[in-house]
PDB file of C-alpha atoms in Angstrom:
ATOM      1  CA  LYS A  29      14.950  12.453 -23.692  1.00  0.00           C
ATOM      2  CA  ALA A  30      16.506   9.001 -23.391  1.00  0.00           C
ATOM      3  CA  GLY A  31      14.143   6.098 -22.801  1.00  0.00           C
ATOM      4  CA  VAL A  32      14.547   3.071 -20.607  1.00  0.00           C
ATOM      5  CA  THR A  33      17.751   1.277 -21.558  1.00  0.00           C
ATOM      6  CA  GLN A  34      18.233  -2.423 -21.019  1.00  0.00           C
ATOM      7  CA  THR A  35      21.507  -4.220 -21.542  1.00  0.00           C
ATOM      8  CA  PRO A  36      22.414  -6.544 -23.023  1.00  0.00           C
ATOM      9  CA  ARG A  37      19.763  -6.981 -25.730  1.00  0.00           C
ATOM     10  CA  TYR A  38      20.517 -10.647 -26.253  1.00  0.00           C
ATOM     11  CA  LEU A  39      22.233 -13.199 -24.065  1.00  0.00           C
ATOM     12  CA  ILE A  40      22.931 -16.914 -24.315  1.00  0.00           C
ATOM     13  CA  LYS A  41      23.838 -18.816 -21.170  1.00  0.00           C
ATOM     14  CA  THR A  42      24.144 -22.470 -20.227  1.00  0.00           C
ATOM     15  CA  ARG A  43      22.194 -24.250 -17.527  1.00  0.00           C
ATOM     16  CA  GLY A  44      23.603 -23.725 -14.071  1.00  0.00           C
ATOM     17  CA  GLN A  45      25.214 -20.394 -14.852  1.00  0.00           C
ATOM     18  CA  GLN A  46      24.081 -17.107 -13.433  1.00  0.00           C
ATOM     19  CA  VAL A  47      23.197 -13.913 -15.278  1.00  0.00           C
ATOM     20  CA  THR A  48      22.863 -10.244 -14.465  1.00  0.00           C
ATOM     21  CA  LEU A  49      20.680  -7.927 -16.500  1.00  0.00           C
ATOM     22  CA  SER A  50      20.768  -4.154 -16.305  1.00  0.00           C
ATOM     23  CA  CYS A  51      18.094  -1.497 -16.595  1.00  0.00           C
ATOM     24  CA  SER A  52      18.688   2.247 -16.697  1.00  0.00           C
ATOM     25  CA  PRO A  53      15.442   4.146 -16.128  1.00  0.00           C
ATOM     26  CA  ILE A  54      14.436   7.467 -17.561  1.00  0.00           C
ATOM     27  CA  SER A  55      16.217  10.255 -15.738  1.00  0.00           C
ATOM     28  CA  GLY A  56      14.227  11.239 -12.661  1.00  0.00           C
ATOM     29  CA  HIS A  57      12.238   8.027 -12.494  1.00  0.00           C
ATOM     30  CA  ARG A  58      12.668   6.329  -9.126  1.00  0.00           C
ATOM     31  CA  SER A  59      10.510   3.262  -9.676  1.00  0.00           C
ATOM     32  CA  VAL A  60      11.834   0.329 -11.685  1.00  0.00           C
ATOM     33  CA  SER A  61       9.909  -2.874 -12.184  1.00  0.00           C
ATOM     34  CA  TRP A  62      10.912  -6.114 -13.878  1.00  0.00           C
ATOM     35  CA  TYR A  63       8.823  -8.583 -15.890  1.00  0.00           C
ATOM     36  CA  GLN A  64       9.348 -11.937 -17.544  1.00  0.00           C
ATOM     37  CA  GLN A  65       7.611 -12.779 -20.790  1.00  0.00           C
ATOM     38  CA  THR A  66       7.431 -16.327 -22.165  1.00  0.00           C
ATOM     39  CA  PRO A  67       5.184 -17.836 -24.834  1.00  0.00           C
ATOM     40  CA  GLY A  68       3.637 -20.206 -22.306  1.00  0.00           C
ATOM     41  CA  GLN A  69       3.093 -17.919 -19.311  1.00  0.00           C
ATOM     42  CA  GLY A  70       2.828 -14.534 -20.996  1.00  0.00           C
ATOM     43  CA  LEU A  71       3.910 -11.488 -19.044  1.00  0.00           C
ATOM     44  CA  GLN A  72       4.586 -11.968 -15.350  1.00  0.00           C
ATOM     45  CA  PHE A  73       5.627  -9.476 -12.725  1.00  0.00           C
ATOM     46  CA  LEU A  74       8.976 -10.155 -11.054  1.00  0.00           C
ATOM     47  CA  PHE A  75       9.580  -7.278  -8.648  1.00  0.00           C
ATOM     48  CA  GLU A  76       9.482  -3.541  -8.238  1.00  0.00           C
ATOM     49  CA  TYR A  77      12.020  -1.191  -6.675  1.00  0.00           C
ATOM     50  CA  PHE A  78      11.570   2.348  -5.490  1.00  0.00           C
ATOM     51  CA  SER A  79      14.401   4.421  -4.056  1.00  0.00           C
ATOM     52  CA  GLU A  80      16.636   1.352  -3.636  1.00  0.00           C
ATOM     53  CA  THR A  81      13.951  -0.621  -1.746  1.00  0.00           C
ATOM     54  CA  GLN A  82      12.097  -3.622  -3.083  1.00  0.00           C
ATOM     55  CA  ARG A  83       8.446  -2.740  -2.631  1.00  0.00           C
ATOM     56  CA  ASN A  84       6.927  -5.897  -4.005  1.00  0.00           C
ATOM     57  CA  LYS A  85       7.808  -9.254  -5.468  1.00  0.00           C
ATOM     58  CA  GLY A  86       5.941 -11.575  -7.763  1.00  0.00           C
ATOM     59  CA  ASN A  87       5.682 -15.322  -7.452  1.00  0.00           C
ATOM     60  CA  PHE A  88       9.165 -16.358  -8.559  1.00  0.00           C
ATOM     61  CA  PRO A  89      11.738 -18.548  -6.821  1.00  0.00           C
ATOM     62  CA  GLY A  90      14.564 -17.071  -4.797  1.00  0.00           C
ATOM     63  CA  ARG A  91      16.957 -17.630  -7.723  1.00  0.00           C
ATOM     64  CA  PHE A  92      15.533 -14.390  -9.096  1.00  0.00           C
ATOM     65  CA  SER A  93      16.781 -11.340  -7.272  1.00  0.00           C
ATOM     66  CA  GLY A  94      17.345  -7.709  -7.955  1.00  0.00           C
ATOM     67  CA  ARG A  95      18.617  -4.486  -6.597  1.00  0.00           C
ATOM     68  CA  GLN A  96      18.455  -0.789  -7.275  1.00  0.00           C
ATOM     69  CA  PHE A  97      21.285   1.665  -6.939  1.00  0.00           C
ATOM     70  CA  SER A  98      21.213   5.230  -5.678  1.00  0.00           C
ATOM     71  CA  ASN A  99      21.078   6.523  -9.271  1.00  0.00           C
ATOM     72  CA  SER A 100      17.910   4.398  -9.788  1.00  0.00           C
ATOM     73  CA  ARG A 101      19.631   1.983 -12.167  1.00  0.00           C
ATOM     74  CA  SER A 102      18.534  -1.537 -11.441  1.00  0.00           C
ATOM     75  CA  GLU A 103      19.985  -4.977 -11.949  1.00  0.00           C
ATOM     76  CA  MET A 104      18.279  -8.317 -12.004  1.00  0.00           C
ATOM     77  CA  ASN A 105      20.160 -11.500 -11.250  1.00  0.00           C
ATOM     78  CA  VAL A 106      19.157 -15.072 -11.955  1.00  0.00           C
ATOM     79  CA  SER A 107      21.291 -17.789 -10.413  1.00  0.00           C
ATOM     80  CA  THR A 108      21.506 -21.471 -11.352  1.00  0.00           C
ATOM     81  CA  LEU A 109      19.825 -20.925 -14.689  1.00  0.00           C
ATOM     82  CA  GLU A 110      17.270 -23.422 -15.929  1.00  0.00           C
ATOM     83  CA  LEU A 111      16.052 -23.977 -19.474  1.00  0.00           C
ATOM     84  CA  GLY A 112      12.679 -22.562 -18.455  1.00  0.00           C
ATOM     85  CA  ASP A 113      14.286 -19.231 -17.635  1.00  0.00           C
ATOM     86  CA  SER A 114      14.622 -18.543 -21.350  1.00  0.00           C
ATOM     87  CA  ALA A 115      12.456 -15.494 -21.844  1.00  0.00           C
ATOM     88  CA  LEU A 116      12.253 -11.845 -22.715  1.00  0.00           C
ATOM     89  CA  TYR A 117      12.995  -9.828 -19.585  1.00  0.00           C
ATOM     90  CA  LEU A 118      11.509  -6.367 -19.585  1.00  0.00           C
ATOM     91  CA  CYS A 119      11.942  -3.505 -17.206  1.00  0.00           C
ATOM     92  CA  ALA A 120       9.822  -0.412 -16.881  1.00  0.00           C
ATOM     93  CA  SER A 121      10.333   2.838 -15.042  1.00  0.00           C
ATOM     94  CA  SER A 122       7.932   5.336 -13.597  1.00  0.00           C
ATOM     95  CA  LEU A 123       8.103   8.713 -11.932  1.00  0.00           C
ATOM     96  CA  ALA A 124       5.360   7.728  -9.490  1.00  0.00           C
ATOM     97  CA  TRP A 125       2.568   5.207  -9.549  1.00  0.00           C
ATOM     98  CA  ASP A 126       0.024   7.458 -11.184  1.00  0.00           C
ATOM     99  CA  TYR A 127       2.332   8.605 -14.000  1.00  0.00           C
ATOM    100  CA  GLY A 128       2.282   5.390 -15.974  1.00  0.00           C
ATOM    101  CA  TYR A 129       5.195   3.251 -17.002  1.00  0.00           C
ATOM    102  CA  THR A 130       7.755   3.365 -19.799  1.00  0.00           C
ATOM    103  CA  PHE A 131       9.144   0.046 -20.932  1.00  0.00           C
ATOM    104  CA  GLY A 132      12.584  -0.833 -22.181  1.00  0.00           C
ATOM    105  CA  SER A 133      13.135  -2.983 -25.261  1.00  0.00           C
ATOM    106  CA  GLY A 134      13.990  -5.987 -23.157  1.00  0.00           C
ATOM    107  CA  THR A 135      16.777  -8.523 -22.830  1.00  0.00           C
ATOM    108  CA  ARG A 136      16.194 -11.809 -24.599  1.00  0.00           C
ATOM    109  CA  LEU A 137      17.811 -14.550 -22.539  1.00  0.00           C
ATOM    110  CA  THR A 138      18.302 -17.997 -24.001  1.00  0.00           C
ATOM    111  CA  VAL A 139      19.411 -20.792 -21.705  1.00  0.00           C
ATOM    112  CA  VAL A 140      20.907 -23.831 -23.461  1.00  0.00           C
TER     113      VAL A 140
ATOM    114  CA  LYS B  19      -4.136 -13.068  -7.083  1.00  0.00           C
ATOM    115  CA  ASN B  20      -6.091 -11.172  -9.727  1.00  0.00           C
ATOM    116  CA  GLU B  21      -7.456 -13.187 -12.631  1.00  0.00           C
ATOM    117  CA  VAL B  22      -7.292 -11.014 -15.732  1.00  0.00           C
ATOM    118  CA  GLU B  23      -9.196 -12.170 -18.779  1.00  0.00           C
ATOM    119  CA  GLN B  24      -9.105 -10.585 -22.200  1.00  0.00           C
ATOM    120  CA  SER B  25     -11.339 -11.119 -25.173  1.00  0.00           C
ATOM    121  CA  PRO B  26     -11.076 -11.801 -27.956  1.00  0.00           C
ATOM    122  CA  GLN B  27      -7.732 -13.625 -28.119  1.00  0.00           C
ATOM    123  CA  ASN B  28      -7.366 -12.918 -31.805  1.00  0.00           C
ATOM    124  CA  LEU B  29      -9.002 -10.268 -33.926  1.00  0.00           C
ATOM    125  CA  THR B  30      -8.796  -9.524 -37.630  1.00  0.00           C
ATOM    126  CA  ALA B  31     -10.326  -6.317 -38.931  1.00  0.00           C
ATOM    127  CA  GLN B  32     -10.527  -4.397 -42.167  1.00  0.00           C
ATOM    128  CA  GLU B  33      -8.861  -1.025 -42.258  1.00  0.00           C
ATOM    129  CA  GLY B  34     -11.238   1.646 -41.014  1.00  0.00           C
ATOM    130  CA  GLU B  35     -13.257  -0.616 -38.730  1.00  0.00           C
ATOM    131  CA  PHE B  36     -14.061   0.230 -35.117  1.00  0.00           C
ATOM    132  CA  ILE B  37     -12.371  -2.243 -32.776  1.00  0.00           C
ATOM    133  CA  THR B  38     -13.125  -3.168 -29.181  1.00  0.00           C
ATOM    134  CA  ILE B  39     -10.970  -5.285 -26.889  1.00  0.00           C
ATOM    135  CA  ASN B  40     -12.345  -6.262 -23.499  1.00  0.00           C
ATOM    136  CA  CYS B  41     -10.679  -6.945 -20.164  1.00  0.00           C
ATOM    137  CA  SER B  42     -12.263  -8.339 -17.009  1.00  0.00           C
ATOM    138  CA  TYR B  43     -10.591  -8.817 -13.649  1.00  0.00           C
ATOM    139  CA  SER B  44     -11.558 -10.535 -10.448  1.00  0.00           C
ATOM    140  CA  VAL B  45     -10.437  -8.390  -7.509  1.00  0.00           C
ATOM    141  CA  GLY B  46     -10.213  -4.710  -6.673  1.00  0.00           C
ATOM    142  CA  ILE B  47      -7.362  -2.764  -8.215  1.00  0.00           C
ATOM    143  CA  SER B  48      -5.641   0.583  -7.869  1.00  0.00           C
ATOM    144  CA  ALA B  49      -5.121   0.983 -11.614  1.00  0.00           C
ATOM    145  CA  LEU B  50      -5.506  -0.782 -14.937  1.00  0.00           C
ATOM    146  CA  HIS B  51      -3.018  -0.497 -17.777  1.00  0.00           C
ATOM    147  CA  TRP B  52      -3.388  -1.078 -21.485  1.00  0.00           C
ATOM    148  CA  LEU B  53      -0.142  -2.003 -23.229  1.00  0.00           C
ATOM    149  CA  GLN B  54       0.727  -2.440 -26.885  1.00  0.00           C
ATOM    150  CA  GLN B  55       3.405  -4.876 -27.989  1.00  0.00           C
ATOM    151  CA  HIS B  56       4.698  -4.953 -31.531  1.00  0.00           C
ATOM    152  CA  PRO B  57       6.581  -7.900 -33.059  1.00  0.00           C
ATOM    153  CA  GLY B  58      10.110  -7.866 -31.709  1.00  0.00           C
ATOM    154  CA  GLY B  59       9.035  -7.256 -28.146  1.00  0.00           C
ATOM    155  CA  GLY B  60       8.831  -3.507 -27.647  1.00  0.00           C
ATOM    156  CA  ILE B  61       6.048  -2.586 -25.235  1.00  0.00           C
ATOM    157  CA  VAL B  62       4.359   0.778 -25.159  1.00  0.00           C
ATOM    158  CA  SER B  63       2.149   1.854 -22.310  1.00  0.00           C
ATOM    159  CA  LEU B  64      -1.035   3.215 -23.882  1.00  0.00           C
ATOM    160  CA  PHE B  65      -3.206   4.067 -20.905  1.00  0.00           C
ATOM    161  CA  MET B  66      -3.271   3.937 -17.155  1.00  0.00           C
ATOM    162  CA  LEU B  67      -6.788   4.173 -15.731  1.00  0.00           C
ATOM    163  CA  SER B  68      -8.250   4.216 -12.273  1.00  0.00           C
ATOM    164  CA  SER B  69     -11.706   5.455 -13.276  1.00  0.00           C
ATOM    165  CA  GLY B  70     -13.753   6.748 -16.182  1.00  0.00           C
ATOM    166  CA  LYS B  71     -12.389   7.185 -19.647  1.00  0.00           C
ATOM    167  CA  LYS B  72      -9.236   8.370 -21.408  1.00  0.00           C
ATOM    168  CA  LYS B  73      -8.607   9.224 -25.056  1.00  0.00           C
ATOM    169  CA  HIS B  74      -5.387   9.514 -27.048  1.00  0.00           C
ATOM    170  CA  GLY B  75      -5.925  10.137 -30.742  1.00  0.00           C
ATOM    171  CA  ARG B  76      -7.872   7.196 -32.149  1.00  0.00           C
ATOM    172  CA  LEU B  77      -7.578   5.168 -28.956  1.00  0.00           C
ATOM    173  CA  ILE B  78     -10.139   5.277 -26.172  1.00  0.00           C
ATOM    174  CA  ALA B  79      -9.997   3.332 -22.907  1.00  0.00           C
ATOM    175  CA  THR B  80     -12.812   3.004 -20.424  1.00  0.00           C
ATOM    176  CA  ILE B  81     -13.091   1.339 -17.057  1.00  0.00           C
ATOM    177  CA  ASN B  82     -16.049   0.373 -14.899  1.00  0.00           C
ATOM    178  CA  ILE B  83     -14.742  -0.223 -11.406  1.00  0.00           C
ATOM    179  CA  GLN B  84     -18.017  -1.652 -10.084  1.00  0.00           C
ATOM    180  CA  GLU B  85     -18.225  -4.221 -12.886  1.00  0.00           C
ATOM    181  CA  LYS B  86     -14.446  -4.864 -12.874  1.00  0.00           C
ATOM    182  CA  HIS B  87     -14.291  -4.363 -16.607  1.00  0.00           C
ATOM    183  CA  SER B  88     -12.327  -2.252 -19.041  1.00  0.00           C
ATOM    184  CA  SER B  89     -12.472  -1.788 -22.786  1.00  0.00           C
ATOM    185  CA  LEU B  90      -9.972  -0.493 -25.313  1.00  0.00           C
ATOM    186  CA  HIS B  91     -11.463   0.969 -28.471  1.00  0.00           C
ATOM    187  CA  ILE B  92      -9.659   1.825 -31.680  1.00  0.00           C
ATOM    188  CA  THR B  93     -11.537   4.044 -34.089  1.00  0.00           C
ATOM    189  CA  ALA B  94     -10.741   4.080 -37.822  1.00  0.00           C
ATOM    190  CA  SER B  95      -8.292   1.179 -37.461  1.00  0.00           C
ATOM    191  CA  HIS B  96      -5.131   1.166 -39.551  1.00  0.00           C
ATOM    192  CA  PRO B  97      -2.645  -1.597 -40.440  1.00  0.00           C
ATOM    193  CA  ARG B  98      -0.074   0.048 -38.173  1.00  0.00           C
ATOM    194  CA  ASP B  99      -2.401  -0.744 -35.263  1.00  0.00           C
ATOM    195  CA  SER B 100      -1.586  -4.428 -35.774  1.00  0.00           C
ATOM    196  CA  ALA B 101      -0.022  -5.575 -32.531  1.00  0.00           C
ATOM    197  CA  VAL B 102      -0.749  -7.494 -29.360  1.00  0.00           C
ATOM    198  CA  TYR B 103      -2.765  -5.501 -26.829  1.00  0.00           C
ATOM    199  CA  ILE B 104      -2.315  -6.477 -23.199  1.00  0.00           C
ATOM    200  CA  CYS B 105      -4.423  -5.532 -20.225  1.00  0.00           C
ATOM    201  CA  ALA B 106      -2.685  -5.401 -16.850  1.00  0.00           C
ATOM    202  CA  THR B 107      -4.030  -4.715 -13.385  1.00  0.00           C
ATOM    203  CA  GLU B 108      -2.073  -3.102 -10.602  1.00  0.00           C
ATOM    204  CA  ASN B 109      -2.994  -3.478  -6.953  1.00  0.00           C
ATOM    205  CA  THR B 110      -2.199  -1.200  -4.054  1.00  0.00           C
ATOM    206  CA  GLY B 111       0.939  -3.244  -3.421  1.00  0.00           C
ATOM    207  CA  ASN B 112       2.277  -2.358  -6.873  1.00  0.00           C
ATOM    208  CA  GLN B 113       1.850  -5.940  -8.060  1.00  0.00           C
ATOM    209  CA  PHE B 114       0.883  -6.499 -11.647  1.00  0.00           C
ATOM    210  CA  TYR B 115      -1.239  -9.227 -13.216  1.00  0.00           C
ATOM    211  CA  PHE B 116      -1.426  -9.515 -16.960  1.00  0.00           C
ATOM    212  CA  GLY B 117      -3.994 -10.762 -19.417  1.00  0.00           C
ATOM    213  CA  THR B 118      -2.862 -13.128 -22.147  1.00  0.00           C
ATOM    214  CA  GLY B 119      -3.194 -10.448 -24.775  1.00  0.00           C
ATOM    215  CA  THR B 120      -5.297  -9.828 -27.857  1.00  0.00           C
ATOM    216  CA  SER B 121      -3.543 -10.222 -31.177  1.00  0.00           C
ATOM    217  CA  LEU B 122      -4.940  -7.649 -33.602  1.00  0.00           C
ATOM    218  CA  THR B 123      -4.366  -7.745 -37.341  1.00  0.00           C
ATOM    219  CA  VAL B 124      -5.718  -4.908 -39.452  1.00  0.00           C
ATOM    220  CA  ILE B 125      -5.917  -5.702 -43.153  1.00  0.00           C
ATOM    221  CA  PRO B 126      -5.588  -2.906 -45.698  1.00  0.00           C
TER     222      PRO B 126
END
């Protein structure tokens, strides 16, 4: 069966722009969570959606937002990009909390 | 916030050795995850634990809820086990906190 698909794989943006990343979960999975990974901070939790509702949010500024559609696909948006937003953005999907998570390959965002 | 600490940070082993990676956390959790990340970024979820012990092939994960401690063991290590292993805690609010990872290199 298809895994978690993230698009695009690579992205280069300039400071001040905004970006939207997409995550298609495994079919049937209703939970999608997003993470940021940087060399300095490691992996950090951004937010988690379940059935189109944001259930929790990590400690990130309001420039980071997301949403989930009725087909469980999720998008993450970052507005007014800063150089420090350069990172690997990962999403993971889950059937339910006790079923574990499957990660996508990530989107590598470079802000110049 | 949950402080998640892993040890060691870096580990080099000879092929065939038994390997242990440790994870300690500071507050109560609903689950603990062990993740494996290979160069290039791909992350694989190895285990999700809320109590006791789980085993998949040569990998074993244990958790002691009272001591707030988990270990990941690799028996008969192999060069393909070389990766970064990350411990992550999940609280009842579905928030995750991650350790900084243990970089494992297994030498043939």
